[in-house]
Amino acid sequence: MPNGLSLTGGRIAAGVWEGVLSGTSDTIAELEVTHLGSPIAGVQQIAGPDGEITVRVPIPVEVLNEGVQTFLIRAGNRTLAQFTVIAGDVLEDDLRSEIDLMRAELEILKRAFRRHFAD
């Protein structure tokens, strides 16, 4: 397995994560995709006419649950990429706390601004 192997350009569309594998010398690399230590089936590597290899990882619906789900894409003992899917109320709570923090900081700035111009 070459050391220069890299996986870039990850995106999710229609339940499939897709990225571009480079550093393979036009050979299919042995990739393993896992979620919570369990392998994900159906991973495809598609060689394009320009020598690029597209990696497609289907996201199984049975692993999509409330919370944060992380998938690791590995070649040998090296992690090439990871992607995360967040679902449910976890994100909503996180956004609310972030907005509350921003509001508190804005109030501090408003008071400092008013004091500055009052002097």
C-alpha positions as a Markdown table, in Angstrom:
| # | Residue | x | y | z |
|---|---|---|---|---|
| 1 | Met | 0.0 | 0.0 | 0.0 |
| 2 | Pro | 1.7 | 3.3 | -1.0 |
| 3 | Asn | 2.3 | 5.9 | 1.6 |
| 4 | Gly | 1.0 | 8.7 | -0.7 |
| 5 | Leu | -2.6 | 7.3 | -0.7 |
| 6 | Ser | -5.2 | 10.0 | 0.0 |
| 7 | Leu | -8.9 | 10.3 | -0.1 |
| 8 | Thr | -10.4 | 13.8 | -0.7 |
| 9 | Gly | -13.5 | 15.7 | -1.7 |
| 10 | Gly | -15.9 | 13.9 | 0.5 |
| 11 | Arg | -19.6 | 14.7 | 0.2 |
| 12 | Ile | -22.9 | 13.0 | 0.9 |
| 13 | Ala | -25.7 | 12.8 | -1.7 |
| 14 | Ala | -28.7 | 10.5 | -1.8 |
| 15 | Gly | -27.4 | 8.4 | 1.2 |
| 16 | Val | -24.0 | 7.8 | -0.3 |
| 17 | Trp | -20.7 | 9.3 | 0.8 |
| 18 | Glu | -18.4 | 9.9 | -2.2 |
| 19 | Gly | -14.7 | 10.9 | -2.4 |
| 20 | Val | -11.7 | 10.7 | -4.8 |
| 21 | Leu | -8.9 | 8.3 | -4.1 |
| 22 | Ser | -5.4 | 9.3 | -5.3 |
| 23 | Gly | -1.9 | 7.8 | -5.0 |
| 24 | Thr | -3.1 | 4.4 | -6.2 |
| 25 | Ser | -1.2 | 4.0 | -9.5 |
| 26 | Asp | -4.5 | 3.0 | -11.2 |
| 27 | Thr | -4.9 | 0.0 | -8.9 |
| 28 | Ile | -7.9 | -0.5 | -6.6 |
| 29 | Ala | -6.8 | -0.1 | -3.0 |
| 30 | Glu | -8.0 | -2.3 | -0.2 |
| 31 | Leu | -10.3 | 0.0 | 1.8 |
| 32 | Glu | -12.3 | -0.8 | 4.9 |
| 33 | Val | -15.2 | 1.4 | 6.1 |
| 34 | Thr | -16.4 | 1.0 | 9.6 |
| 35 | His | -19.1 | 2.4 | 11.9 |
| 36 | Leu | -18.6 | 1.7 | 15.6 |
| 37 | Gly | -16.1 | -1.0 | 14.7 |
| 38 | Ser | -18.4 | -2.9 | 12.4 |
| 39 | Pro | -17.7 | -3.0 | 8.6 |
| 40 | Ile | -19.9 | -1.3 | 6.1 |
| 41 | Ala | -20.8 | -3.4 | 3.1 |
| 42 | Gly | -21.2 | -2.2 | -0.5 |
| 43 | Val | -18.2 | 0.1 | -0.7 |
| 44 | Gln | -17.4 | 0.7 | -4.4 |
| 45 | Gln | -14.3 | 2.0 | -6.2 |
| 46 | Ile | -15.0 | 3.2 | -9.7 |
| 47 | Ala | -12.1 | 4.0 | -12.0 |
| 48 | Gly | -12.8 | 7.0 | -14.2 |
| 49 | Pro | -11.4 | 7.7 | -17.7 |
| 50 | Asp | -9.0 | 10.3 | -16.4 |
| 51 | Gly | -7.4 | 7.8 | -13.9 |
| 52 | Glu | -9.3 | 9.1 | -10.9 |
| 53 | Ile | -10.8 | 6.5 | -8.6 |
| 54 | Thr | -14.2 | 7.4 | -7.1 |
| 55 | Val | -15.0 | 5.8 | -3.8 |
| 56 | Arg | -18.6 | 5.4 | -2.9 |
| 57 | Val | -19.8 | 4.4 | 0.6 |
| 58 | Pro | -23.5 | 3.6 | 1.0 |
| 59 | Ile | -24.8 | 4.8 | 4.4 |
| 60 | Pro | -27.0 | 2.0 | 5.8 |
| 61 | Val | -30.3 | 3.2 | 7.2 |
| 62 | Glu | -30.0 | 0.9 | 10.1 |
| 63 | Val | -27.0 | 2.8 | 11.5 |
| 64 | Leu | -28.7 | 6.2 | 11.2 |
| 65 | Asn | -29.9 | 6.9 | 14.7 |
| 66 | Glu | -30.4 | 10.0 | 16.9 |
| 67 | Gly | -27.0 | 11.5 | 17.8 |
| 68 | Val | -23.6 | 11.6 | 16.1 |
| 69 | Gln | -22.5 | 8.7 | 13.8 |
| 70 | Thr | -18.9 | 8.6 | 12.6 |
| 71 | Phe | -17.6 | 6.4 | 9.8 |
| 72 | Leu | -13.9 | 5.7 | 9.3 |
| 73 | Ile | -12.4 | 4.9 | 5.9 |
| 74 | Arg | -9.1 | 3.0 | 6.3 |
| 75 | Ala | -6.4 | 1.5 | 4.2 |
| 76 | Gly | -4.4 | -1.0 | 6.2 |
| 77 | Asn | -3.7 | 0.6 | 9.6 |
| 78 | Arg | -4.1 | 4.2 | 8.3 |
| 79 | Thr | -7.2 | 6.3 | 8.4 |
| 80 | Leu | -7.7 | 8.1 | 5.1 |
| 81 | Ala | -10.9 | 9.9 | 5.8 |
| 82 | Gln | -13.9 | 10.0 | 8.1 |
| 83 | Phe | -17.3 | 11.4 | 7.8 |
| 84 | Thr | -20.0 | 12.2 | 10.4 |
| 85 | Val | -23.8 | 12.2 | 10.2 |
| 86 | Ile | -25.7 | 14.1 | 12.9 |
| 87 | Ala | -29.4 | 13.5 | 13.5 |
| 88 | Gly | -32.1 | 14.3 | 16.0 |
| 89 | Asp | -32.2 | 16.7 | 18.9 |
| 90 | Val | -28.5 | 16.6 | 19.6 |
| 91 | Leu | -27.8 | 19.3 | 17.0 |
| 92 | Glu | -30.8 | 21.4 | 18.1 |
| 93 | Asp | -29.5 | 21.5 | 21.7 |
| 94 | Asp | -26.0 | 22.3 | 20.6 |
| 95 | Leu | -27.3 | 25.2 | 18.4 |
| 96 | Arg | -29.4 | 26.6 | 21.2 |
| 97 | Ser | -26.5 | 26.7 | 23.6 |
| 98 | Glu | -24.3 | 28.3 | 21.0 |
| 99 | Ile | -26.9 | 31.0 | 20.3 |
| 100 | Asp | -27.3 | 31.6 | 24.1 |
| 101 | Leu | -23.6 | 32.1 | 24.4 |
| 102 | Met | -23.5 | 34.5 | 21.5 |
| 103 | Arg | -26.4 | 36.5 | 23.0 |
| 104 | Ala | -24.5 | 36.8 | 26.3 |
| 105 | Glu | -21.4 | 38.0 | 24.5 |
| 106 | Leu | -23.4 | 40.5 | 22.5 |
| 107 | Glu | -24.9 | 41.9 | 25.8 |
| 108 | Ile | -21.3 | 42.4 | 27.2 |
| 109 | Leu | -20.2 | 44.2 | 24.0 |
| 110 | Lys | -23.3 | 46.4 | 24.0 |
| 111 | Arg | -22.7 | 47.5 | 27.7 |
| 112 | Ala | -19.0 | 48.2 | 26.9 |
| 113 | Phe | -19.9 | 50.2 | 23.8 |
| 114 | Arg | -22.5 | 52.2 | 25.8 |
| 115 | Arg | -20.0 | 52.9 | 28.6 |
| 116 | His | -17.3 | 54.0 | 26.1 |
| 117 | Phe | -19.6 | 56.6 | 24.5 |
| 118 | Ala | -21.1 | 57.7 | 27.8 |
| 119 | Asp | -17.6 | 58.8 | 29.1 |
